[in-house]
Tab-separated table of C-alpha atoms in Angstrom:
chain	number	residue	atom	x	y	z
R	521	UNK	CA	-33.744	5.339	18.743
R	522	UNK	CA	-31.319	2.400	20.133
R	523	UNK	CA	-33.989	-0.153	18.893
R	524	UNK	CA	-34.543	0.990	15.400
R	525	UNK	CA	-30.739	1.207	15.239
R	526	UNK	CA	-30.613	-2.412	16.101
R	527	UNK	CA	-33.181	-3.130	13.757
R	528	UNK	CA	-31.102	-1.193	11.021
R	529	UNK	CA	-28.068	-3.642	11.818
R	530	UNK	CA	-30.093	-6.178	11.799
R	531	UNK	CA	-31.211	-5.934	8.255
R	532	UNK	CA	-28.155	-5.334	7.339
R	533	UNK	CA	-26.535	-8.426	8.507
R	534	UNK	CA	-29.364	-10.000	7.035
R	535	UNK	CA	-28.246	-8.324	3.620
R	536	UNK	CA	-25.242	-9.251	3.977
R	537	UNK	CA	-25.648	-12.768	4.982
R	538	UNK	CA	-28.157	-12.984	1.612
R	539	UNK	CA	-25.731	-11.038	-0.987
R	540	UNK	CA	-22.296	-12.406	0.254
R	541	UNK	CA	-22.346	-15.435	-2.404
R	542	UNK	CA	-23.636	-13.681	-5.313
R	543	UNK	CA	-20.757	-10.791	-4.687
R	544	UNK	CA	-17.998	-12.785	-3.659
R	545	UNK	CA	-18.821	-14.889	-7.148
R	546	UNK	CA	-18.846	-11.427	-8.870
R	547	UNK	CA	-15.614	-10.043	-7.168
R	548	UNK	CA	-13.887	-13.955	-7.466
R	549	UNK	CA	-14.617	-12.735	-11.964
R	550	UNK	CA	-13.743	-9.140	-11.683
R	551	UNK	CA	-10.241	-9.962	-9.249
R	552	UNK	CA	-9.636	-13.300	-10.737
R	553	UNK	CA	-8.550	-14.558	-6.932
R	554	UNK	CA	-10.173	-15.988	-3.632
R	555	UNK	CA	-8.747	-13.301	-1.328
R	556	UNK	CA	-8.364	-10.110	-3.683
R	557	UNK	CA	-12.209	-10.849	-3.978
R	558	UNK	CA	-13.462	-11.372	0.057
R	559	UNK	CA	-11.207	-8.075	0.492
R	560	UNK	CA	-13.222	-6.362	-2.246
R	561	UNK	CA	-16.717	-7.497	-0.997
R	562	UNK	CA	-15.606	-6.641	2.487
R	563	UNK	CA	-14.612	-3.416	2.029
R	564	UNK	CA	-17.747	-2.928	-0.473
R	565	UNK	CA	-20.181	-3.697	2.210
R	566	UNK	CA	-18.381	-1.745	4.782
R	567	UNK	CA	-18.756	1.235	2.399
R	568	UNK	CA	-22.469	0.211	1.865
R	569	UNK	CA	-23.097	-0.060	6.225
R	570	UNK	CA	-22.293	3.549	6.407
R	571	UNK	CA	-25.308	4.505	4.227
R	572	UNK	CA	-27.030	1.801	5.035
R	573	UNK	CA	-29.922	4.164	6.223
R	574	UNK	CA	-30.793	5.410	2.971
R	575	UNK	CA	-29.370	2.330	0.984
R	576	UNK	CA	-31.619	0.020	2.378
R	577	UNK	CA	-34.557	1.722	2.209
R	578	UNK	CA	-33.997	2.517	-1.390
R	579	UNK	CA	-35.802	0.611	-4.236
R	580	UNK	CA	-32.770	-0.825	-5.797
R	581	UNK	CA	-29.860	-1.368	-2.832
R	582	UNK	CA	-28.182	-3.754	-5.015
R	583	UNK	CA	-27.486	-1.353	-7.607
R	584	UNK	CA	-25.557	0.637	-4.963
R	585	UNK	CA	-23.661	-1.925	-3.991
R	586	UNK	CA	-22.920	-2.822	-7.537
R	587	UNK	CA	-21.793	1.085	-7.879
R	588	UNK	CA	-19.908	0.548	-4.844
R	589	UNK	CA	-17.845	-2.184	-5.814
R	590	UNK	CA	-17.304	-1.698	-9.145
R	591	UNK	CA	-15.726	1.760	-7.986
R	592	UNK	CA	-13.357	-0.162	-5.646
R	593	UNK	CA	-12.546	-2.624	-8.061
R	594	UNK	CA	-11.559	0.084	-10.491
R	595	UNK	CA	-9.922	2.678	-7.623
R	596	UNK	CA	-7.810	-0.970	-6.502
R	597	UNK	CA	-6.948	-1.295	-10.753
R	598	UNK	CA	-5.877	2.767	-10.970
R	599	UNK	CA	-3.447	2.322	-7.842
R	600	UNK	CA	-1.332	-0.389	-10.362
R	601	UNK	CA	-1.344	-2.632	-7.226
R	602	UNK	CA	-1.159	-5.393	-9.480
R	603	UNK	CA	-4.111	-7.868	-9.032
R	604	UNK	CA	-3.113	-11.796	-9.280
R	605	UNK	CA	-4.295	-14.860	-10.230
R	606	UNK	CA	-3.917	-17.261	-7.140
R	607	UNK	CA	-0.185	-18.913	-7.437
R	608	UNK	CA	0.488	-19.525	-10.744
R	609	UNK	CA	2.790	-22.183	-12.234
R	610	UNK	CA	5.209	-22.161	-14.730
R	611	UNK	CA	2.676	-22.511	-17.320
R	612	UNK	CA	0.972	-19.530	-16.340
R	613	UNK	CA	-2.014	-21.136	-15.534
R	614	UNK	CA	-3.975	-20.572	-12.463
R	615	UNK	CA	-3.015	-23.687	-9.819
R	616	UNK	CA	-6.410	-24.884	-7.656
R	617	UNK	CA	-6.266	-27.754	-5.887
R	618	UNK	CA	-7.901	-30.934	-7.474
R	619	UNK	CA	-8.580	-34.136	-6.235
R	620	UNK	CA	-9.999	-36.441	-9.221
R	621	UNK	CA	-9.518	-36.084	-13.266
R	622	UNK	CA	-12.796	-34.172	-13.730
R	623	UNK	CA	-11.868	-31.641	-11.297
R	624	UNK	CA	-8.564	-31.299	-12.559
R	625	UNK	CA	-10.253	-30.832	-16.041
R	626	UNK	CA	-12.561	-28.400	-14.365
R	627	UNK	CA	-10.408	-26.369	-13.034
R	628	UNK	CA	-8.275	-26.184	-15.794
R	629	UNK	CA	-10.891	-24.787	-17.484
R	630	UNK	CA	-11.275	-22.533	-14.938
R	631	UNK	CA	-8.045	-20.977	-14.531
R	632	UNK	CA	-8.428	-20.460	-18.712
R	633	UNK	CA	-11.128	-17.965	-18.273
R	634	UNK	CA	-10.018	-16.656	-15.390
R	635	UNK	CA	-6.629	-15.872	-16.937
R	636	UNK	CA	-8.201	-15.194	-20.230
R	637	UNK	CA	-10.357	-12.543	-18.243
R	638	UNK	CA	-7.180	-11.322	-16.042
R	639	UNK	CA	-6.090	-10.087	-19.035
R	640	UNK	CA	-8.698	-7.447	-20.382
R	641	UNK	CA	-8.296	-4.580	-19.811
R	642	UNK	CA	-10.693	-3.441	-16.470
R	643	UNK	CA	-13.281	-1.413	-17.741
R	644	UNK	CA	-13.714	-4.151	-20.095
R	645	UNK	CA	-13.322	-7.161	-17.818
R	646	UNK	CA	-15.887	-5.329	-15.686
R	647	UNK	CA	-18.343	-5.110	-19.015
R	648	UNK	CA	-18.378	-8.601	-19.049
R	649	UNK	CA	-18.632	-9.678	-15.754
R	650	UNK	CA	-21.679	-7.260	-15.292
R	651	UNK	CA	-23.039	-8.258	-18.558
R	652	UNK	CA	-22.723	-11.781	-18.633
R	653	UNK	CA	-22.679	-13.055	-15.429
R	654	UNK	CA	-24.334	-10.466	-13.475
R	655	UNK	CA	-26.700	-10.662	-16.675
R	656	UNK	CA	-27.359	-7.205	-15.925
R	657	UNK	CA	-28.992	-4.828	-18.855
R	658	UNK	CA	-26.704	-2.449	-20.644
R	659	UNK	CA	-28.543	0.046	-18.477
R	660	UNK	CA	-27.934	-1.502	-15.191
R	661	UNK	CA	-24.354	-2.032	-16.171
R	662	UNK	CA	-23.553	1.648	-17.201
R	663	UNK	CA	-25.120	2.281	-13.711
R	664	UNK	CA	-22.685	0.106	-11.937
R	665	UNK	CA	-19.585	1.651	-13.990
R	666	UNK	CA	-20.628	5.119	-13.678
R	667	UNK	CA	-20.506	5.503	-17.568
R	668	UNK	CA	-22.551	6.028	-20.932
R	669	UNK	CA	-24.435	2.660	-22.197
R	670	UNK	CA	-22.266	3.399	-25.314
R	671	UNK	CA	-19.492	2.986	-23.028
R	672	UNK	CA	-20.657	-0.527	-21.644
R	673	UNK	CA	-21.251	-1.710	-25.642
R	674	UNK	CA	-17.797	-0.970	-26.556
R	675	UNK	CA	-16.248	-2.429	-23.417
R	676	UNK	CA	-18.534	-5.500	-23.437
R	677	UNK	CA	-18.047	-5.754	-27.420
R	678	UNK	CA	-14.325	-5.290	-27.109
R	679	UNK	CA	-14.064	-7.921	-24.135
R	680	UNK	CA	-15.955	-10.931	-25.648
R	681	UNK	CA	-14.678	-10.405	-28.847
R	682	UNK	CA	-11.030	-10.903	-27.134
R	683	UNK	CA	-12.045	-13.669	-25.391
R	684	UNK	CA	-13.302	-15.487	-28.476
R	685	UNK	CA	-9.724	-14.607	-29.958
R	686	UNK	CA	-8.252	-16.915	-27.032
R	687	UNK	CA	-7.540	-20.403	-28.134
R	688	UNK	CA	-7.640	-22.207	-25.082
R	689	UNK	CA	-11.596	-20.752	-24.515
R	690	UNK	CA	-12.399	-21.741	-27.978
R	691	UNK	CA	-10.937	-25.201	-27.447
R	692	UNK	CA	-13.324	-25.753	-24.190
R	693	UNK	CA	-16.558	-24.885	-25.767
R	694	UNK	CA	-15.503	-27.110	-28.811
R	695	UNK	CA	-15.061	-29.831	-26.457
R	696	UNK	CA	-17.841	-28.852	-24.462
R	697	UNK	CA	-16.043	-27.459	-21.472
R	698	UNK	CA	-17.326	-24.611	-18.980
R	699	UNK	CA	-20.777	-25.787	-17.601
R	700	UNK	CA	-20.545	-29.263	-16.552
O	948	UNK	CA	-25.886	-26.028	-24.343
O	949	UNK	CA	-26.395	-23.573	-27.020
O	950	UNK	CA	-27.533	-24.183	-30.284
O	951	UNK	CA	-24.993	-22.598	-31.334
O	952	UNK	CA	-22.348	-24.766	-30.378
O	953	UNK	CA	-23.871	-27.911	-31.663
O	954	UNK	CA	-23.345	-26.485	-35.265
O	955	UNK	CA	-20.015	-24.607	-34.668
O	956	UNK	CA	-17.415	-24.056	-32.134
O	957	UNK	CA	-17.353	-20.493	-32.483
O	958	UNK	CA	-18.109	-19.091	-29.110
O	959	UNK	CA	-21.114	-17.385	-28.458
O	960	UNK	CA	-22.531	-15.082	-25.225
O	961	UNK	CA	-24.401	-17.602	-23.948
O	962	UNK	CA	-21.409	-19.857	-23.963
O	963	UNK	CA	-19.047	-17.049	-22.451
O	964	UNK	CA	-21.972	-17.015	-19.788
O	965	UNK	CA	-22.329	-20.287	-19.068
O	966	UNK	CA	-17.949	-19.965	-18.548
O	967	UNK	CA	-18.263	-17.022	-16.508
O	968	UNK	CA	-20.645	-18.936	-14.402
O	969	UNK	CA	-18.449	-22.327	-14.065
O	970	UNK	CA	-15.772	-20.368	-13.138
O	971	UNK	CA	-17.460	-17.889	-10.851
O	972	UNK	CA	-17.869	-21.696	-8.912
O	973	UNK	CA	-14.434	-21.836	-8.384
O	974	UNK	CA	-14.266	-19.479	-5.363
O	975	UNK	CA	-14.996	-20.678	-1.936
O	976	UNK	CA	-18.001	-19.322	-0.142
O	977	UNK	CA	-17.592	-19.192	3.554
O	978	UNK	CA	-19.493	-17.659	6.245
O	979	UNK	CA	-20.373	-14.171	5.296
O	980	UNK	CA	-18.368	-12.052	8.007
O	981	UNK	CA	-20.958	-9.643	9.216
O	982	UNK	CA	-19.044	-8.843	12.576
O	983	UNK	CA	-16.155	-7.770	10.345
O	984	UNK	CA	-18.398	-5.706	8.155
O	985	UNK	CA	-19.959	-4.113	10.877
O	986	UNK	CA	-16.882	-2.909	12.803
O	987	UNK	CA	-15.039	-1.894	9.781
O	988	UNK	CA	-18.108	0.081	8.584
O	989	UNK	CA	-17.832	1.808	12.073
O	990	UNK	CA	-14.670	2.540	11.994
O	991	UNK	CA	-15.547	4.341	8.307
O	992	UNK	CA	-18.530	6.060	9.818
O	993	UNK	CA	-16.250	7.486	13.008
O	994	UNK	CA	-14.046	8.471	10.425
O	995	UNK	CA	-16.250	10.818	8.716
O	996	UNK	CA	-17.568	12.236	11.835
O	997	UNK	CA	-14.647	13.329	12.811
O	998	UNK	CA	-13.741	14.567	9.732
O	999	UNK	CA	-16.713	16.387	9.666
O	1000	UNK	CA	-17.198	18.163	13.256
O	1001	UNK	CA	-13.577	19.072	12.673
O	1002	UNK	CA	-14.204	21.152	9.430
O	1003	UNK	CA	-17.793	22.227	11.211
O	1004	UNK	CA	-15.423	23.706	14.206
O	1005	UNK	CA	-13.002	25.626	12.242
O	1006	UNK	CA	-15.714	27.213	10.166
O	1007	UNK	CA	-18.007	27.779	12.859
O	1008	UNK	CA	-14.549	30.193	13.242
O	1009	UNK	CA	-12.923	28.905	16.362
O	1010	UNK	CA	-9.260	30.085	16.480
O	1011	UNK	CA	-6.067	29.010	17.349
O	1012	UNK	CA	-5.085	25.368	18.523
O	1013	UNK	CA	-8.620	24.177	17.868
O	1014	UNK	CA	-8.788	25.410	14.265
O	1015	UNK	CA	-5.333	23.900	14.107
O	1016	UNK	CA	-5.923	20.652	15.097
O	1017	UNK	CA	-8.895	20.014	12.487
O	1018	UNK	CA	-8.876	22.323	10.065
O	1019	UNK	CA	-5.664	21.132	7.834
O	1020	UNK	CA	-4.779	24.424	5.655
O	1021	UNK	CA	-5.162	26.773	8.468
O	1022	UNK	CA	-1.258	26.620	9.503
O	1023	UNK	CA	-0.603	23.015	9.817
O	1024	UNK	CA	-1.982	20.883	7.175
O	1025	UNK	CA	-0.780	17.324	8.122
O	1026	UNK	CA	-1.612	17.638	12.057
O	1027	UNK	CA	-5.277	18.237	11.371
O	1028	UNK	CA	-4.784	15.249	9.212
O	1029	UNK	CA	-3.425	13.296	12.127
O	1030	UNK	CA	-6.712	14.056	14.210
O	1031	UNK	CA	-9.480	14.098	11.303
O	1032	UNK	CA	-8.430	11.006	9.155
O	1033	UNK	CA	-5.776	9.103	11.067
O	1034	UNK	CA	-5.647	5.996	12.859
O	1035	UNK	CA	-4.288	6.623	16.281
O	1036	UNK	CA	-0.548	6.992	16.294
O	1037	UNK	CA	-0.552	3.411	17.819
O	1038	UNK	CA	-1.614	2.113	14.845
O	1039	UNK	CA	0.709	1.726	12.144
O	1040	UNK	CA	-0.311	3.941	9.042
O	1041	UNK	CA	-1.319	1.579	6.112
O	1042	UNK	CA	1.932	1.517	3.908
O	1043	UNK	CA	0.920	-1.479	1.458
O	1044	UNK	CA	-0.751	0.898	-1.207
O	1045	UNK	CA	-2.310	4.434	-1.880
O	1046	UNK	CA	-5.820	5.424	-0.741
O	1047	UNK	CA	-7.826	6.412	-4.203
O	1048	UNK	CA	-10.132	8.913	-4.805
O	1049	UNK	CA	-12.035	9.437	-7.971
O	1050	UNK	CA	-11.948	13.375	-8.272
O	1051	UNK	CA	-14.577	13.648	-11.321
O	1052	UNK	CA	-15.003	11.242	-14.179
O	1053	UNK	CA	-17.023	12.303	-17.883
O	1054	UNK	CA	-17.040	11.484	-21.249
O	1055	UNK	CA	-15.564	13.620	-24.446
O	1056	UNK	CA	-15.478	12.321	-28.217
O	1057	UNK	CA	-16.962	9.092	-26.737
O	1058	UNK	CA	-13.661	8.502	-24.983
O	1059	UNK	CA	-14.279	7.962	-21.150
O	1060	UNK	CA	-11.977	10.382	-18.528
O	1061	UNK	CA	-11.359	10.418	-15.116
O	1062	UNK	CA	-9.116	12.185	-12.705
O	1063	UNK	CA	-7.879	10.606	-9.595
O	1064	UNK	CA	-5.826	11.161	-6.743
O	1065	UNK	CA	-3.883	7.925	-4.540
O	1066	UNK	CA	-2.426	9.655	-1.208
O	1067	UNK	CA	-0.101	7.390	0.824
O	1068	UNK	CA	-0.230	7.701	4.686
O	1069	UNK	CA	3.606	9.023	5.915
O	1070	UNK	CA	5.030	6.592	7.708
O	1071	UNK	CA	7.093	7.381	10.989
O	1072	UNK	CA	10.413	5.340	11.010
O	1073	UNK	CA	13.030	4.264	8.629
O	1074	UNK	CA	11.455	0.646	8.493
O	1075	UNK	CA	8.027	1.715	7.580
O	1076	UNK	CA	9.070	4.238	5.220
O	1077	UNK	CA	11.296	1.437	3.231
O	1078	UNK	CA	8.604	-0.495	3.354
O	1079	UNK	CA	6.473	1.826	1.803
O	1080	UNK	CA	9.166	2.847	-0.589
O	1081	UNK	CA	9.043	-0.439	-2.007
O	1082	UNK	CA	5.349	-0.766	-2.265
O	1083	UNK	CA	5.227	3.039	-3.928
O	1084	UNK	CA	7.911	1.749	-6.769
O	1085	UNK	CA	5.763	-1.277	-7.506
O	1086	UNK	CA	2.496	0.856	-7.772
O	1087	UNK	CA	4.527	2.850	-10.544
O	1088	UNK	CA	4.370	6.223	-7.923
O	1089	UNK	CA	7.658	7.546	-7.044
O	1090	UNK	CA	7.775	11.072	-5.248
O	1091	UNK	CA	10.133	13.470	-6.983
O	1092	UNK	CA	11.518	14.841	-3.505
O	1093	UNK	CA	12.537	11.886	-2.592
O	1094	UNK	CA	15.931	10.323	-3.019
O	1095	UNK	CA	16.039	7.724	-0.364
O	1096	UNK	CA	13.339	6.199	1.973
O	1097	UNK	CA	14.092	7.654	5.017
O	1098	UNK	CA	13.456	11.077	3.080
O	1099	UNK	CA	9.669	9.629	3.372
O	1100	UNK	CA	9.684	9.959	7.189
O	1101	UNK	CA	6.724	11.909	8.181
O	1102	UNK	CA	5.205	12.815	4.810
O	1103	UNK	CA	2.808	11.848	3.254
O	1104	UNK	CA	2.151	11.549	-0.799
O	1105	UNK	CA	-0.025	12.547	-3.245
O	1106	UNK	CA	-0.829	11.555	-6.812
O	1107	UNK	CA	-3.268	12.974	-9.274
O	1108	UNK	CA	-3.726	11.135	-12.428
O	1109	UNK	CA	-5.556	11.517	-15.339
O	1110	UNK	CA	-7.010	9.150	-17.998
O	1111	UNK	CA	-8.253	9.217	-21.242
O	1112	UNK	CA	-9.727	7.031	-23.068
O	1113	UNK	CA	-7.631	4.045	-20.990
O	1114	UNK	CA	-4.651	6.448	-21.387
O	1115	UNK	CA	-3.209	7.120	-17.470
O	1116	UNK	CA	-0.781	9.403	-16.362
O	1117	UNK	CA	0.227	11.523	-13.316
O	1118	UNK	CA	-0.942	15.012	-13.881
O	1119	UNK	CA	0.690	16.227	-10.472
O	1120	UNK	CA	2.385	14.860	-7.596
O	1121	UNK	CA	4.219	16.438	-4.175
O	1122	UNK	CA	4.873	15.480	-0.403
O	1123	UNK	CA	3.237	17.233	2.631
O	1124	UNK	CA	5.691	17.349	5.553
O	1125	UNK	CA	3.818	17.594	8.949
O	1126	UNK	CA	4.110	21.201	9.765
O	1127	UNK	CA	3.903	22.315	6.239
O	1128	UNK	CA	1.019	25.345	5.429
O	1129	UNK	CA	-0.099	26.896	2.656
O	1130	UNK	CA	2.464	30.160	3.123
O	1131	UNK	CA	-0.798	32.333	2.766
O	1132	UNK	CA	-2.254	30.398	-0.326
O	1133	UNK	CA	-5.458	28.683	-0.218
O	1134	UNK	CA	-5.173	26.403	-3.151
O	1135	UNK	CA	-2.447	24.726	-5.296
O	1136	UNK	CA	-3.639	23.564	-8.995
O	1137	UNK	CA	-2.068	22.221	-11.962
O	1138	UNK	CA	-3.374	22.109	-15.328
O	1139	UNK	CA	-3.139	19.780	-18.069
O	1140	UNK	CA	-4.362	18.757	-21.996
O	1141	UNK	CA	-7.416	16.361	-21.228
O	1142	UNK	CA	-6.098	14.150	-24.289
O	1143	UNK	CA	-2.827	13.794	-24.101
O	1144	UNK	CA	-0.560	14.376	-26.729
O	1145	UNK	CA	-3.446	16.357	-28.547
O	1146	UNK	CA	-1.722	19.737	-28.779
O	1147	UNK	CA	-5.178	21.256	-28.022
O	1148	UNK	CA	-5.841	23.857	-25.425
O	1149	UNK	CA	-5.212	23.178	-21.677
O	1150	UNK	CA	-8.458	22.506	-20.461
O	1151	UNK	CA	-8.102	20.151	-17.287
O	1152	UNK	CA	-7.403	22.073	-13.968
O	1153	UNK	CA	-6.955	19.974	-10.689
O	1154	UNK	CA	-5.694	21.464	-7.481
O	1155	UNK	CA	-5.900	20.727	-3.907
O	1156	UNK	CA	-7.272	23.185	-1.704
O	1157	UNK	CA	-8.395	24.475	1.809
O	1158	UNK	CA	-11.061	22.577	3.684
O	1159	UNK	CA	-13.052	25.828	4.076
O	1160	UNK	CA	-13.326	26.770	0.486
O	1161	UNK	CA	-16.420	26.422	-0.796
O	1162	UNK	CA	-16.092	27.757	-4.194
O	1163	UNK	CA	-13.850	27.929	-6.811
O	1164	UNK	CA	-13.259	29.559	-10.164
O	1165	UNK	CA	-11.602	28.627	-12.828
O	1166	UNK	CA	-11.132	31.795	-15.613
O	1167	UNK	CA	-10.820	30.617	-19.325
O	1168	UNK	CA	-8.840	32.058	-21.459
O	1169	UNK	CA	-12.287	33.471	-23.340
O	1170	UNK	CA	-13.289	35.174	-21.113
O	1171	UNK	CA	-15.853	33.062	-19.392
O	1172	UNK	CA	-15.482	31.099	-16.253
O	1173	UNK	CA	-16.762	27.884	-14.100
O	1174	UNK	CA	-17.705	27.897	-10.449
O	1175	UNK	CA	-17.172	24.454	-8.866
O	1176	UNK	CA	-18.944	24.073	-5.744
O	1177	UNK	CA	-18.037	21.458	-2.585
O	1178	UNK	CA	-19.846	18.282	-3.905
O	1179	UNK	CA	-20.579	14.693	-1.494
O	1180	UNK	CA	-18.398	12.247	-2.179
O	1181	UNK	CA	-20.017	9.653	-4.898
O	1182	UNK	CA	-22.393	12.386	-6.805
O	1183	UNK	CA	-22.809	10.951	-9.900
O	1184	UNK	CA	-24.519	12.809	-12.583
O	1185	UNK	CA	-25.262	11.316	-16.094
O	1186	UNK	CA	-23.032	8.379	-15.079
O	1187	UNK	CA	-20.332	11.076	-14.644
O	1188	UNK	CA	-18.671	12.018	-11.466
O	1189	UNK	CA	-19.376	15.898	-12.263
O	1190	UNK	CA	-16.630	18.533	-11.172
O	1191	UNK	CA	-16.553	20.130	-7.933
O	1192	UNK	CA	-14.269	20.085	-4.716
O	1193	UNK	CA	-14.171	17.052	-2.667
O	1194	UNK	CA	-12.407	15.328	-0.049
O	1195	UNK	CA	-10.232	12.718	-0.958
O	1196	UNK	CA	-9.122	9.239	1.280
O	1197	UNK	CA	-6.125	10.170	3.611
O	1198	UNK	CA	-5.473	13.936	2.131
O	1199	UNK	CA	-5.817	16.507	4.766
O	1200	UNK	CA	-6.895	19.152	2.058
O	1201	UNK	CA	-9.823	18.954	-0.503
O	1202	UNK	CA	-9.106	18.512	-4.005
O	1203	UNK	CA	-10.846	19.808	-7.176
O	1204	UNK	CA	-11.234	19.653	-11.243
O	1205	UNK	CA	-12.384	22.086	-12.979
O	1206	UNK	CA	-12.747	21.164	-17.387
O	1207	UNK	CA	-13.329	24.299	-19.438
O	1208	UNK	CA	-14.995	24.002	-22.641
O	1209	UNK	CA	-13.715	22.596	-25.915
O	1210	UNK	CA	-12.894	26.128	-27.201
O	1211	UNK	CA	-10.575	27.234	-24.730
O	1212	UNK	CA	-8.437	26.854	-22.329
O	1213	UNK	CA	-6.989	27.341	-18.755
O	1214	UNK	CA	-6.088	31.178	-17.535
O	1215	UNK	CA	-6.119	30.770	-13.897
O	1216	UNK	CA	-8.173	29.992	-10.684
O	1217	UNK	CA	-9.074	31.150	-7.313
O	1218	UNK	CA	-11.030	29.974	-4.144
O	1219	UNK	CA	-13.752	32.678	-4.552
O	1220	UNK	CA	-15.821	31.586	-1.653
């Protein structure tokens, strides 16, 4: 009993030590800041440890976790507890610390989608993020929202399509920006 | 780089992708805390237990201080709150922000709703509840009862919103005093339009309600009626959080929504089991 307990914890820190990039990355989109997004992937995983039993032997456990976090991300966006950039400055743009020109540039770019994502509204900043980074189906993403696949095409349609609108986005793909 | 962009500028998904994924490298990835993980996910799991061998005690029908002490909505709501959900009363209650609970979420007119409830934790002094006075009028939840922050000593909060379509607003709201009880009732609803503004029948009923009930019925003005049953935490059905009575985060009672059908509307409701 005490062994296949262990065992149980022991896949699970193994799960966690494996998934803990790829969700922090995810959280760092949907909260738009370093700590906002280890608190969201901490608490997400210490959701997921309770049912770890029946999570991890399911076919899919990173569709539960997706579930999971998505429904913390949205619960922490219904209690108006206003989610932040990291410290901005007076140009609004997200400050990150930069040590040459090309970081500077890159994290310019950064803090424009990051700010240009900050401000969609959740459901559809959570389209996105599943959609396009996640690169999950419009299936998979409904499943993570807990809502119709007509739901995720609106929200995903809605979001890019606002994000296009934003100059400063449209200015780094001209110049070739994002992906260096 | 896409295609795309070598002919125009116009941004396409693959170059909102490739963004998403530059700036998803702008977070720092440090060691993964498993210890952390672990003992919070504990701490959840200890939680629940306790939660649930309280509830299993009072039904089981044990009297007196025992049903008392775990069974909030038997006499004394908040105390069985203290010893199901609580932090020891060394620990300072978390004042920061609300715990949320989605009550039931669905889809009408292809217009996503949802119904919620935040509860904040009472906090025990005049510091803490300033504290948490200021953190309540930032989150945009004010309690009507309350004129000043010390009135927030010992009570805890409760907000149930509803949202339509993106459209959020508090559907009902109150503070639970340790020591209050139900005064012989077994639930407390409220009912609301589930657009608002649409001038259509009342159709949304939420309530909270006793930990024992295990059924409740909502009449429609028709005629007809819809049992709602206790329902786990995170059933989802159809992508839809379906209706049912729950517990929520923090709230010593259960809570419930009940949606009648497009033609009619709310008459009244009862815990019927």
């Amino acid at each position: 009993m005490g062994d296949r307990k262990e065992a149980r914890d022991r896949e699970f820190q193994s799960f966690v030590t494996g998934r803990w990039p790829r969700l922090l990355r995810t959280a760092f989109l949907l909260t738009g800041e370093q700590h906002a997004a280890e608190d969201l992937v901490q608490s997400t995983l210490e959701q997921v440890y309770v049912a770890w039993r029946r999570v991890g032997s399911a076919d899919d456990p990173e569709a539960y976790v997706r579930r999971v976090m998505i429904n913390a991300h949205a619960r922490k966006h219904r209690r108006k507890l206003r989610e932040f950039l990291a410290p901005k400055d007076d140009s609004g743009l997200v400050r990150e610390v930069a040590d040459t020109g090309d970081r500077i540039a890159q994290a310019d770019d950064r803090g424009v989608l990051l700010t240009a994502l900050s401000q969609l509204p959740v459901r559809q900043r959570e389209a996105v993020v599943l959609r396009y980074w996640e690169d999950l189906t419009e299936t998979q993403t409904a499943e993570a929202m807990g809502c119709s696949v007509g739901s995720v095409k609106s929200n995903a349609a809605k979001g890019i399509a606002k994000l296009r609108a934003i100059p400063g986005l449209a200015d780094m793909v001209a110049s070739g920006g994002g992906r260096k | 780089m896409s295609a795309d962009r070598e002919t125009n500028h116009d941004m396409t998904n693959t170059d909102i992708a490739l963004l998403l994924a530059d700036a998803a490298d702008g977070v720092e990835i440090g060691i993964a805390p498993t210890q952390a993980v672990i003992r919070g996910g504990r701490r959840r799991r200890a939680r629940r237990w306790a939660v649930a061998t309280a509830a299993a005690l009072a039904i089981v029908g044990s009297t007196g201080t025992l049903a008392l002490a775990g069974l909030p909505g038997d006499g004394d709501g908040h105390r069985g709150a203290q010893v199901a959900t609580h932090p020891p009363a060394s620990v300072a209650p978390r004042l920061s922000g609300p715990l949320p609970t989605l009550l039931a979420s669905g889809s009408e007119d292809g217009k996503d709703w949802e119904v919620s409830v935040d509860v904040w934790a009472a906090p025990r002094n005049a510091a803490e509840a300033q504290t948490q006075l200021t953190a309540m009028t930032e989150a945009g939840e004010f309690p009507g009862d309350v004129r000043k922050a010390s009135d927030l000593i010992g009570k805890s909060a409760y907000f149930v919103h509803r949202s339509y379509g993106g459209e959020r607003s508090v559907v009902m709201l109150g503070t639970l005093a340790k020591g209050d009880n139900w005064a012989g009732a077994n639930l407390e609803p409220a009912s609301a339009r589930l657009k608002p503004a649409s001038g259509g029948p009342v159709r949304l009923v939420v309530g909270r309600v006793v930990k024992t009930a295990q059924e409740v019925t909502c009449n429609w003005k028709d005629g007809t009626s819809t049992k709602i049953h206790k329902v786990p935490a995170n059933t989802y059905v159809n992508n839809g959080l379906p209706q049912g009575i729950r517990s929520a985060e923090g709230s010593p009672d259960n809570w419930f929504v009940c949606l009648a059908p497009k033609s009619t509307g709310f008459e009244s409701v009862f815990v019927t089991k």
